[in-house]
Amino acid sequence: MRSFCLRHYFVVVVVFFASFNALALGEQTASEPVQAQLVNVSTDEYRINAPNTLYTGWTTFEFANTGSQAHFVAMYRLVDGKTIDDQLKYVAPVFDPLMQGLRDGSITKADIGPFFENNVPEWGLQMTWVGGAAMLSPGHSVQATFNIDKAGTYLLECYVKSPDGKWHTLMGMLHQINVIEKTEASAKARMIAVTQDHVLIVSDAGIEGPKTLSAGTHTFKVNINSQPAGFMPYDINLAKVDKDTDLQALYYWMDWTNVGGLRAPAPVTFLGGLEHMSAGKHGYITVNLAKRRVLVDF
């Protein structure tokens, strides 16, 4: 039987950014820059604007949300032989009756695993998550850097829900990218050097990282050290919060299986992050942080 443990949402560290504060956990970490192909990606209602072809290797999404709702762009490789058409025909539509059942009580969270078992083809949840840019509020931008180590057919997806409860996926926010091996032509791709300032370590125990930082632009190396049960690895999101933020309401909203979960409008300002990656992988988040409290969750 397949395992269908769902995405874990809980806050493990709160970061307060005050000008010229020293790091609470460690000094700035020096490292050799990662050379990554620079790719412009944007979202609006309801599209993911991105190239149709990329090369294998380190990739930086320069992600801008030009829409009016929060969006993200998770990237995953389909099993060989499958395309966006298969995903839209056999996998994505299954989530509508699932959510309807959760709303009317005919399906409980304990039923989600058997529901997938009976309604999703075996290949449908065997995607390989490689990263992407996490939740971002309108008018914001972020850089997310990750390694695409294998050629194949990939999808970019945003599965936030619109105010009426419809999945962004089924409204047009699923985009196919064909990833090909590096060639001589790939040398002409725009490149960016990514150098880490700080390290975040994600595991089943939580997130380890700095407690205070200076305001300004920071690049975090994110190490994924654990793999939760199920088909969705950990991701990491940054969110602006204040003393009046209802954290319990935020945790609830971040769980798509809850009635109202991931349904626009978002309850906080999201600053981006790094989408799902398997244990043993790492990536980078480059974000400009003003003086504020920032919540890090996965």
PDB file of C-alpha atoms in Angstrom:
ATOM      1  CA  MET A   1       0.000   0.000   0.000  1.00  0.00           C
ATOM      2  CA  ARG A   2       1.242   3.494  -0.816  1.00  0.00           C
ATOM      3  CA  SER A   3       1.921   6.016   1.951  1.00  0.00           C
ATOM      4  CA  PHE A   4      -0.011   9.274   1.778  1.00  0.00           C
ATOM      5  CA  CYS A   5       1.155  11.303   4.752  1.00  0.00           C
ATOM      6  CA  LEU A   6       0.437  14.918   3.804  1.00  0.00           C
ATOM      7  CA  ARG A   7       2.432  18.102   3.996  1.00  0.00           C
ATOM      8  CA  HIS A   8       3.661  19.097   7.455  1.00  0.00           C
ATOM      9  CA  TYR A   9       2.941  22.678   8.528  1.00  0.00           C
ATOM     10  CA  PHE A  10       4.322  24.006  11.774  1.00  0.00           C
ATOM     11  CA  VAL A  11       6.437  26.971  12.734  1.00  0.00           C
ATOM     12  CA  VAL A  12       9.792  26.170  14.238  1.00  0.00           C
ATOM     13  CA  VAL A  13      11.613  29.492  14.447  1.00  0.00           C
ATOM     14  CA  VAL A  14      10.705  33.144  14.591  1.00  0.00           C
ATOM     15  CA  VAL A  15      13.292  35.574  13.273  1.00  0.00           C
ATOM     16  CA  PHE A  16      13.397  39.247  14.254  1.00  0.00           C
ATOM     17  CA  PHE A  17      15.240  41.547  11.906  1.00  0.00           C
ATOM     18  CA  ALA A  18      16.689  44.680  13.483  1.00  0.00           C
ATOM     19  CA  SER A  19      19.276  46.884  11.847  1.00  0.00           C
ATOM     20  CA  PHE A  20      22.886  45.897  12.545  1.00  0.00           C
ATOM     21  CA  ASN A  21      22.060  43.029  14.920  1.00  0.00           C
ATOM     22  CA  ALA A  22      24.660  40.245  15.069  1.00  0.00           C
ATOM     23  CA  LEU A  23      23.778  36.669  14.243  1.00  0.00           C
ATOM     24  CA  ALA A  24      22.544  34.733  17.238  1.00  0.00           C
ATOM     25  CA  LEU A  25      23.653  31.402  15.786  1.00  0.00           C
ATOM     26  CA  GLY A  26      27.059  31.531  14.168  1.00  0.00           C
ATOM     27  CA  GLU A  27      28.863  33.998  11.974  1.00  0.00           C
ATOM     28  CA  GLN A  28      28.413  34.566   8.275  1.00  0.00           C
ATOM     29  CA  THR A  29      29.461  31.394   6.476  1.00  0.00           C
ATOM     30  CA  ALA A  30      31.859  31.792   3.555  1.00  0.00           C
ATOM     31  CA  SER A  31      31.560  29.424   0.599  1.00  0.00           C
ATOM     32  CA  GLU A  32      32.329  29.171  -3.078  1.00  0.00           C
ATOM     33  CA  PRO A  33      29.581  30.762  -5.205  1.00  0.00           C
ATOM     34  CA  VAL A  34      27.190  28.475  -7.063  1.00  0.00           C
ATOM     35  CA  GLN A  35      26.918  29.321 -10.759  1.00  0.00           C
ATOM     36  CA  ALA A  36      23.267  29.003 -11.786  1.00  0.00           C
ATOM     37  CA  GLN A  37      21.249  29.657 -14.914  1.00  0.00           C
ATOM     38  CA  LEU A  38      19.032  32.687 -14.229  1.00  0.00           C
ATOM     39  CA  VAL A  39      15.389  32.246 -15.200  1.00  0.00           C
ATOM     40  CA  ASN A  40      12.643  34.857 -15.010  1.00  0.00           C
ATOM     41  CA  VAL A  41       9.405  33.424 -13.634  1.00  0.00           C
ATOM     42  CA  SER A  42       6.269  35.389 -12.825  1.00  0.00           C
ATOM     43  CA  THR A  43       2.705  34.668 -11.797  1.00  0.00           C
ATOM     44  CA  ASP A  44      -0.614  36.403 -12.133  1.00  0.00           C
ATOM     45  CA  GLU A  45      -4.246  35.258 -12.274  1.00  0.00           C
ATOM     46  CA  TYR A  46      -4.063  32.564 -13.436  1.00  0.00           C
ATOM     47  CA  ARG A  47      -0.819  31.893 -15.242  1.00  0.00           C
ATOM     48  CA  ILE A  48       2.750  30.825 -14.600  1.00  0.00           C
ATOM     49  CA  ASN A  49       4.978  32.720 -17.007  1.00  0.00           C
ATOM     50  CA  ALA A  50       8.147  30.694 -17.511  1.00  0.00           C
ATOM     51  CA  PRO A  51      10.297  29.219 -20.302  1.00  0.00           C
ATOM     52  CA  ASN A  52       9.308  26.001 -22.049  1.00  0.00           C
ATOM     53  CA  THR A  53      12.865  24.635 -22.009  1.00  0.00           C
ATOM     54  CA  LEU A  54      15.667  24.643 -19.426  1.00  0.00           C
ATOM     55  CA  TYR A  55      19.031  22.938 -19.026  1.00  0.00           C
ATOM     56  CA  THR A  56      20.065  20.579 -16.270  1.00  0.00           C
ATOM     57  CA  GLY A  57      22.146  22.048 -13.475  1.00  0.00           C
ATOM     58  CA  TRP A  58      21.860  24.790 -10.885  1.00  0.00           C
ATOM     59  CA  THR A  59      18.933  27.086 -11.611  1.00  0.00           C
ATOM     60  CA  THR A  60      17.793  30.360 -10.047  1.00  0.00           C
ATOM     61  CA  PHE A  61      14.163  31.377 -10.387  1.00  0.00           C
ATOM     62  CA  GLU A  62      13.940  35.175 -10.306  1.00  0.00           C
ATOM     63  CA  PHE A  63      10.326  34.990  -9.166  1.00  0.00           C
ATOM     64  CA  ALA A  64       7.955  37.959  -9.197  1.00  0.00           C
ATOM     65  CA  ASN A  65       4.288  37.813  -8.244  1.00  0.00           C
ATOM     66  CA  THR A  66       2.514  40.378 -10.423  1.00  0.00           C
ATOM     67  CA  GLY A  67      -0.964  39.110  -9.564  1.00  0.00           C
ATOM     68  CA  SER A  68      -3.423  40.005  -6.816  1.00  0.00           C
ATOM     69  CA  GLN A  69      -3.293  36.704  -4.887  1.00  0.00           C
ATOM     70  CA  ALA A  70      -0.438  34.788  -3.240  1.00  0.00           C
ATOM     71  CA  HIS A  71       1.248  32.273  -5.551  1.00  0.00           C
ATOM     72  CA  PHE A  72       4.154  29.834  -5.587  1.00  0.00           C
ATOM     73  CA  VAL A  73       5.873  27.763  -8.275  1.00  0.00           C
ATOM     74  CA  ALA A  74       6.729  24.222  -7.192  1.00  0.00           C
ATOM     75  CA  MET A  75       8.730  22.192  -9.710  1.00  0.00           C
ATOM     76  CA  TYR A  76       8.656  18.422 -10.108  1.00  0.00           C
ATOM     77  CA  ARG A  77       9.634  15.799 -12.696  1.00  0.00           C
ATOM     78  CA  LEU A  78       6.945  13.475 -13.999  1.00  0.00           C
ATOM     79  CA  VAL A  79       7.591   9.795 -14.491  1.00  0.00           C
ATOM     80  CA  ASP A  80       8.915   8.973 -17.948  1.00  0.00           C
ATOM     81  CA  GLY A  81       6.329   9.152 -20.699  1.00  0.00           C
ATOM     82  CA  LYS A  82       3.866  11.418 -18.862  1.00  0.00           C
ATOM     83  CA  THR A  83       3.062  15.041 -19.727  1.00  0.00           C
ATOM     84  CA  ILE A  84       0.969  17.955 -18.543  1.00  0.00           C
ATOM     85  CA  ASP A  85      -1.994  16.488 -20.435  1.00  0.00           C
ATOM     86  CA  ASP A  86      -1.852  13.317 -18.331  1.00  0.00           C
ATOM     87  CA  GLN A  87      -1.602  15.347 -15.134  1.00  0.00           C
ATOM     88  CA  LEU A  88      -4.616  17.465 -16.068  1.00  0.00           C
ATOM     89  CA  LYS A  89      -6.678  14.451 -17.120  1.00  0.00           C
ATOM     90  CA  TYR A  90      -5.909  11.874 -14.441  1.00  0.00           C
ATOM     91  CA  VAL A  91      -4.469  13.620 -11.356  1.00  0.00           C
ATOM     92  CA  ALA A  92      -5.436  17.273 -10.898  1.00  0.00           C
ATOM     93  CA  PRO A  93      -9.239  16.781 -11.193  1.00  0.00           C
ATOM     94  CA  VAL A  94      -9.210  14.258  -8.330  1.00  0.00           C
ATOM     95  CA  PHE A  95      -8.619  17.060  -5.822  1.00  0.00           C
ATOM     96  CA  ASP A  96     -12.014  18.691  -6.500  1.00  0.00           C
ATOM     97  CA  PRO A  97     -14.162  15.827  -5.170  1.00  0.00           C
ATOM     98  CA  LEU A  98     -11.655  15.315  -2.369  1.00  0.00           C
ATOM     99  CA  MET A  99     -12.089  18.890  -1.146  1.00  0.00           C
ATOM    100  CA  GLN A 100     -15.852  18.709  -1.599  1.00  0.00           C
ATOM    101  CA  GLY A 101     -15.925  15.629   0.609  1.00  0.00           C
ATOM    102  CA  LEU A 102     -13.779  17.347   3.244  1.00  0.00           C
ATOM    103  CA  ARG A 103     -16.128  20.335   3.197  1.00  0.00           C
ATOM    104  CA  ASP A 104     -19.344  18.369   3.563  1.00  0.00           C
ATOM    105  CA  GLY A 105     -17.895  15.838   6.008  1.00  0.00           C
ATOM    106  CA  SER A 106     -18.289  12.778   3.814  1.00  0.00           C
ATOM    107  CA  ILE A 107     -14.461  12.473   3.773  1.00  0.00           C
ATOM    108  CA  THR A 108     -12.215  12.871   6.805  1.00  0.00           C
ATOM    109  CA  LYS A 109      -8.475  13.423   6.811  1.00  0.00           C
ATOM    110  CA  ALA A 110      -8.046   9.767   7.718  1.00  0.00           C
ATOM    111  CA  ASP A 111      -9.801   8.912   4.438  1.00  0.00           C
ATOM    112  CA  ILE A 112      -7.428  10.917   2.214  1.00  0.00           C
ATOM    113  CA  GLY A 113      -4.916   8.079   1.797  1.00  0.00           C
ATOM    114  CA  PRO A 114      -7.495   5.495   0.715  1.00  0.00           C
ATOM    115  CA  PHE A 115      -9.138   8.140  -1.487  1.00  0.00           C
ATOM    116  CA  PHE A 116      -5.884   8.684  -3.378  1.00  0.00           C
ATOM    117  CA  GLU A 117      -5.316   4.936  -3.505  1.00  0.00           C
ATOM    118  CA  ASN A 118      -8.643   4.468  -5.256  1.00  0.00           C
ATOM    119  CA  ASN A 119      -8.651   7.547  -7.495  1.00  0.00           C
ATOM    120  CA  VAL A 120      -5.080   8.478  -8.455  1.00  0.00           C
ATOM    121  CA  PRO A 121      -3.053   6.281 -10.828  1.00  0.00           C
ATOM    122  CA  GLU A 122       0.130   4.796  -9.386  1.00  0.00           C
ATOM    123  CA  TRP A 123       2.362   7.131 -11.405  1.00  0.00           C
ATOM    124  CA  GLY A 124       0.345  10.186 -10.354  1.00  0.00           C
ATOM    125  CA  LEU A 125       2.081  10.634  -6.998  1.00  0.00           C
ATOM    126  CA  GLN A 126       5.513   9.407  -8.042  1.00  0.00           C
ATOM    127  CA  MET A 127       6.803  12.793  -9.137  1.00  0.00           C
ATOM    128  CA  THR A 128      10.300  13.914  -8.145  1.00  0.00           C
ATOM    129  CA  TRP A 129      10.247  17.294  -6.396  1.00  0.00           C
ATOM    130  CA  VAL A 130      13.313  19.413  -7.200  1.00  0.00           C
ATOM    131  CA  GLY A 131      12.494  22.810  -5.698  1.00  0.00           C
ATOM    132  CA  GLY A 132      11.016  26.036  -6.993  1.00  0.00           C
ATOM    133  CA  ALA A 133      10.010  29.305  -5.360  1.00  0.00           C
ATOM    134  CA  ALA A 134       7.696  29.170  -2.342  1.00  0.00           C
ATOM    135  CA  MET A 135       4.687  31.292  -1.365  1.00  0.00           C
ATOM    136  CA  LEU A 136       4.957  34.927  -2.413  1.00  0.00           C
ATOM    137  CA  SER A 137       2.516  37.768  -1.859  1.00  0.00           C
ATOM    138  CA  PRO A 138       1.499  40.192  -4.630  1.00  0.00           C
ATOM    139  CA  GLY A 139       4.057  42.837  -5.502  1.00  0.00           C
ATOM    140  CA  HIS A 140       6.983  40.899  -4.027  1.00  0.00           C
ATOM    141  CA  SER A 141       9.961  39.112  -5.569  1.00  0.00           C
ATOM    142  CA  VAL A 142      12.481  36.504  -4.412  1.00  0.00           C
ATOM    143  CA  GLN A 143      15.266  34.340  -5.803  1.00  0.00           C
ATOM    144  CA  ALA A 144      15.097  30.565  -5.286  1.00  0.00           C
ATOM    145  CA  THR A 145      18.080  28.467  -6.400  1.00  0.00           C
ATOM    146  CA  PHE A 146      18.050  24.676  -6.743  1.00  0.00           C
ATOM    147  CA  ASN A 147      19.656  21.898  -8.761  1.00  0.00           C
ATOM    148  CA  ILE A 148      17.879  20.139 -11.621  1.00  0.00           C
ATOM    149  CA  ASP A 149      20.017  17.036 -11.887  1.00  0.00           C
ATOM    150  CA  LYS A 150      18.154  15.041 -14.514  1.00  0.00           C
ATOM    151  CA  ALA A 151      16.625  15.732 -17.916  1.00  0.00           C
ATOM    152  CA  GLY A 152      12.938  15.018 -18.382  1.00  0.00           C
ATOM    153  CA  THR A 153       9.444  16.469 -18.395  1.00  0.00           C
ATOM    154  CA  TYR A 154       8.795  18.814 -15.486  1.00  0.00           C
ATOM    155  CA  LEU A 155       5.798  20.779 -14.299  1.00  0.00           C
ATOM    156  CA  LEU A 156       5.548  24.078 -12.463  1.00  0.00           C
ATOM    157  CA  GLU A 157       2.446  24.255 -10.302  1.00  0.00           C
ATOM    158  CA  CYS A 158       0.632  26.628  -7.985  1.00  0.00           C
ATOM    159  CA  TYR A 159      -2.127  24.881  -6.034  1.00  0.00           C
ATOM    160  CA  VAL A 160      -3.327  27.808  -3.953  1.00  0.00           C
ATOM    161  CA  LYS A 161      -7.127  28.169  -4.052  1.00  0.00           C
ATOM    162  CA  SER A 162      -8.949  31.228  -5.380  1.00  0.00           C
ATOM    163  CA  PRO A 163     -11.466  33.072  -3.153  1.00  0.00           C
ATOM    164  CA  ASP A 164     -14.248  30.817  -4.455  1.00  0.00           C
ATOM    165  CA  GLY A 165     -12.277  27.685  -3.521  1.00  0.00           C
ATOM    166  CA  LYS A 166     -11.152  26.687  -7.013  1.00  0.00           C
ATOM    167  CA  TRP A 167      -7.658  25.279  -7.385  1.00  0.00           C
ATOM    168  CA  HIS A 168      -5.246  27.569  -9.217  1.00  0.00           C
ATOM    169  CA  THR A 169      -3.899  24.411 -10.882  1.00  0.00           C
ATOM    170  CA  LEU A 170      -7.180  23.836 -12.691  1.00  0.00           C
ATOM    171  CA  MET A 171      -7.497  27.520 -13.589  1.00  0.00           C
ATOM    172  CA  GLY A 172      -4.315  27.523 -15.654  1.00  0.00           C
ATOM    173  CA  MET A 173      -1.433  27.498 -13.169  1.00  0.00           C
ATOM    174  CA  LEU A 174       0.268  24.338 -14.419  1.00  0.00           C
ATOM    175  CA  HIS A 175       3.159  24.842 -16.820  1.00  0.00           C
ATOM    176  CA  GLN A 176       5.315  22.231 -18.559  1.00  0.00           C
ATOM    177  CA  ILE A 177       9.079  22.616 -18.933  1.00  0.00           C
ATOM    178  CA  ASN A 178      11.235  20.233 -20.905  1.00  0.00           C
ATOM    179  CA  VAL A 179      14.641  19.965 -19.240  1.00  0.00           C
ATOM    180  CA  ILE A 180      17.489  18.916 -21.509  1.00  0.00           C
ATOM    181  CA  GLU A 181      21.118  18.075 -20.806  1.00  0.00           C
ATOM    182  CA  LYS A 182      23.648  20.877 -20.937  1.00  0.00           C
ATOM    183  CA  THR A 183      25.111  21.510 -24.377  1.00  0.00           C
ATOM    184  CA  GLU A 184      27.421  24.074 -25.905  1.00  0.00           C
ATOM    185  CA  ALA A 185      24.347  26.245 -26.409  1.00  0.00           C
ATOM    186  CA  SER A 186      23.718  26.237 -22.673  1.00  0.00           C
ATOM    187  CA  ALA A 187      26.871  28.299 -22.218  1.00  0.00           C
ATOM    188  CA  LYS A 188      24.889  31.215 -23.632  1.00  0.00           C
ATOM    189  CA  ALA A 189      22.337  31.053 -20.832  1.00  0.00           C
ATOM    190  CA  ARG A 190      22.252  33.969 -18.408  1.00  0.00           C
ATOM    191  CA  MET A 191      24.160  33.010 -15.275  1.00  0.00           C
ATOM    192  CA  ILE A 192      24.223  34.274 -11.705  1.00  0.00           C
ATOM    193  CA  ALA A 193      26.647  33.616  -8.863  1.00  0.00           C
ATOM    194  CA  VAL A 194      24.866  32.643  -5.631  1.00  0.00           C
ATOM    195  CA  THR A 195      26.843  32.933  -2.394  1.00  0.00           C
ATOM    196  CA  GLN A 196      25.389  31.889   0.938  1.00  0.00           C
ATOM    197  CA  ASP A 197      25.337  34.224   3.932  1.00  0.00           C
ATOM    198  CA  HIS A 198      23.629  31.880   6.399  1.00  0.00           C
ATOM    199  CA  VAL A 199      22.543  28.257   6.719  1.00  0.00           C
ATOM    200  CA  LEU A 200      19.110  26.843   7.539  1.00  0.00           C
ATOM    201  CA  ILE A 201      18.886  23.134   8.359  1.00  0.00           C
ATOM    202  CA  VAL A 202      15.493  21.464   7.918  1.00  0.00           C
ATOM    203  CA  SER A 203      14.809  18.162   9.654  1.00  0.00           C
ATOM    204  CA  ASP A 204      12.002  16.321  11.404  1.00  0.00           C
ATOM    205  CA  ALA A 205      13.057  18.145  14.576  1.00  0.00           C
ATOM    206  CA  GLY A 206      12.494  21.585  13.042  1.00  0.00           C
ATOM    207  CA  ILE A 207      14.659  24.306  11.535  1.00  0.00           C
ATOM    208  CA  GLU A 208      18.068  25.367  12.808  1.00  0.00           C
ATOM    209  CA  GLY A 209      19.334  28.793  11.821  1.00  0.00           C
ATOM    210  CA  PRO A 210      20.018  32.367  12.840  1.00  0.00           C
ATOM    211  CA  LYS A 211      17.713  34.007  15.370  1.00  0.00           C
ATOM    212  CA  THR A 212      18.492  37.633  14.461  1.00  0.00           C
ATOM    213  CA  LEU A 213      19.839  39.286  11.330  1.00  0.00           C
ATOM    214  CA  SER A 214      20.443  42.761  10.006  1.00  0.00           C
ATOM    215  CA  ALA A 215      17.922  44.285   7.657  1.00  0.00           C
ATOM    216  CA  GLY A 216      18.823  43.979   3.981  1.00  0.00           C
ATOM    217  CA  THR A 217      19.405  41.261   1.386  1.00  0.00           C
ATOM    218  CA  HIS A 218      20.379  37.811   2.655  1.00  0.00           C
ATOM    219  CA  THR A 219      21.073  34.487   0.958  1.00  0.00           C
ATOM    220  CA  PHE A 220      20.217  31.368   2.970  1.00  0.00           C
ATOM    221  CA  LYS A 221      21.559  27.952   2.100  1.00  0.00           C
ATOM    222  CA  VAL A 222      18.800  25.477   2.950  1.00  0.00           C
ATOM    223  CA  ASN A 223      19.833  21.897   3.769  1.00  0.00           C
ATOM    224  CA  ILE A 224      17.007  19.340   3.725  1.00  0.00           C
ATOM    225  CA  ASN A 225      18.130  16.642   6.160  1.00  0.00           C
ATOM    226  CA  SER A 226      14.942  14.608   6.659  1.00  0.00           C
ATOM    227  CA  GLN A 227      12.211  13.062   4.549  1.00  0.00           C
ATOM    228  CA  PRO A 228       8.654  12.968   5.920  1.00  0.00           C
ATOM    229  CA  ALA A 229       6.453   9.999   5.116  1.00  0.00           C
ATOM    230  CA  GLY A 230       4.403  10.353   1.958  1.00  0.00           C
ATOM    231  CA  PHE A 231       4.839  11.880  -1.468  1.00  0.00           C
ATOM    232  CA  MET A 232       5.575  15.504  -0.469  1.00  0.00           C
ATOM    233  CA  PRO A 233       9.009  16.424   0.932  1.00  0.00           C
ATOM    234  CA  TYR A 234       9.617  19.458   3.115  1.00  0.00           C
ATOM    235  CA  ASP A 235       9.608  23.016   1.813  1.00  0.00           C
ATOM    236  CA  ILE A 236      10.317  26.316   3.562  1.00  0.00           C
ATOM    237  CA  ASN A 237       8.333  29.567   3.533  1.00  0.00           C
ATOM    238  CA  LEU A 238       9.099  33.027   4.891  1.00  0.00           C
ATOM    239  CA  ALA A 239       6.238  35.200   6.133  1.00  0.00           C
ATOM    240  CA  LYS A 240       6.021  38.667   7.651  1.00  0.00           C
ATOM    241  CA  VAL A 241       4.227  38.639  11.014  1.00  0.00           C
ATOM    242  CA  ASP A 242       3.613  41.101  13.827  1.00  0.00           C
ATOM    243  CA  LYS A 243       2.406  40.971  17.416  1.00  0.00           C
ATOM    244  CA  ASP A 244      -1.217  40.790  16.270  1.00  0.00           C
ATOM    245  CA  THR A 245      -0.732  37.877  13.854  1.00  0.00           C
ATOM    246  CA  ASP A 246      -2.874  34.871  14.766  1.00  0.00           C
ATOM    247  CA  LEU A 247      -0.296  32.116  14.357  1.00  0.00           C
ATOM    248  CA  GLN A 248      -2.799  29.314  14.879  1.00  0.00           C
ATOM    249  CA  ALA A 249      -4.928  30.726  12.059  1.00  0.00           C
ATOM    250  CA  LEU A 250      -1.818  30.889   9.880  1.00  0.00           C
ATOM    251  CA  TYR A 251      -0.921  27.249  10.601  1.00  0.00           C
ATOM    252  CA  TYR A 252      -4.478  26.264   9.742  1.00  0.00           C
ATOM    253  CA  TRP A 253      -4.401  28.234   6.478  1.00  0.00           C
ATOM    254  CA  MET A 254      -1.137  26.628   5.371  1.00  0.00           C
ATOM    255  CA  ASP A 255      -2.705  23.140   5.373  1.00  0.00           C
ATOM    256  CA  TRP A 256      -4.510  22.667   2.064  1.00  0.00           C
ATOM    257  CA  THR A 257      -6.580  19.788   3.479  1.00  0.00           C
ATOM    258  CA  ASN A 258      -8.362  22.168   5.861  1.00  0.00           C
ATOM    259  CA  VAL A 259     -11.586  23.828   4.758  1.00  0.00           C
ATOM    260  CA  GLY A 260     -10.356  27.296   3.801  1.00  0.00           C
ATOM    261  CA  GLY A 261      -6.724  26.137   3.750  1.00  0.00           C
ATOM    262  CA  LEU A 262      -4.583  27.830   1.070  1.00  0.00           C
ATOM    263  CA  ARG A 263      -7.672  29.795   0.038  1.00  0.00           C
ATOM    264  CA  ALA A 264      -7.107  33.412  -1.008  1.00  0.00           C
ATOM    265  CA  PRO A 265      -6.664  35.905   0.469  1.00  0.00           C
ATOM    266  CA  ALA A 266      -3.576  34.878   2.429  1.00  0.00           C
ATOM    267  CA  PRO A 267      -3.603  35.876   6.122  1.00  0.00           C
ATOM    268  CA  VAL A 268      -0.050  37.310   6.092  1.00  0.00           C
ATOM    269  CA  THR A 269       2.511  38.736   3.699  1.00  0.00           C
ATOM    270  CA  PHE A 270       4.599  35.910   2.264  1.00  0.00           C
ATOM    271  CA  LEU A 271       8.180  36.679   1.248  1.00  0.00           C
ATOM    272  CA  GLY A 272       9.000  33.544  -0.744  1.00  0.00           C
ATOM    273  CA  GLY A 273      11.141  30.549   0.077  1.00  0.00           C
ATOM    274  CA  LEU A 274      12.149  27.216  -1.381  1.00  0.00           C
ATOM    275  CA  GLU A 275       9.670  24.602  -2.561  1.00  0.00           C
ATOM    276  CA  HIS A 276       9.728  20.852  -1.910  1.00  0.00           C
ATOM    277  CA  MET A 277      13.046  18.987  -2.168  1.00  0.00           C
ATOM    278  CA  SER A 278      14.017  15.489  -1.063  1.00  0.00           C
ATOM    279  CA  ALA A 279      16.264  14.761   1.912  1.00  0.00           C
ATOM    280  CA  GLY A 280      19.948  15.180   1.102  1.00  0.00           C
ATOM    281  CA  LYS A 281      19.309  18.061  -1.284  1.00  0.00           C
ATOM    282  CA  HIS A 282      19.992  21.716  -0.713  1.00  0.00           C
ATOM    283  CA  GLY A 283      19.116  25.039  -2.304  1.00  0.00           C
ATOM    284  CA  TYR A 284      19.278  28.773  -1.685  1.00  0.00           C
ATOM    285  CA  ILE A 285      16.859  31.613  -0.931  1.00  0.00           C
ATOM    286  CA  THR A 286      17.861  35.223  -1.635  1.00  0.00           C
ATOM    287  CA  VAL A 287      15.454  37.748  -0.159  1.00  0.00           C
ATOM    288  CA  ASN A 288      15.419  41.375   0.919  1.00  0.00           C
ATOM    289  CA  LEU A 289      14.286  41.689   4.522  1.00  0.00           C
ATOM    290  CA  ALA A 290      13.212  44.963   6.080  1.00  0.00           C
ATOM    291  CA  LYS A 291      13.053  45.489   9.846  1.00  0.00           C
ATOM    292  CA  ARG A 292      10.291  43.052  10.786  1.00  0.00           C
ATOM    293  CA  ARG A 293       9.502  39.739  12.358  1.00  0.00           C
ATOM    294  CA  VAL A 294       9.663  36.900   9.914  1.00  0.00           C
ATOM    295  CA  LEU A 295       8.164  33.475  10.404  1.00  0.00           C
ATOM    296  CA  VAL A 296       9.955  30.472   8.898  1.00  0.00           C
ATOM    297  CA  ASP A 297       7.792  27.391   8.391  1.00  0.00           C
ATOM    298  CA  PHE A 298       7.833  24.126   6.467  1.00  0.00           C
TER     299      PHE A 298
END
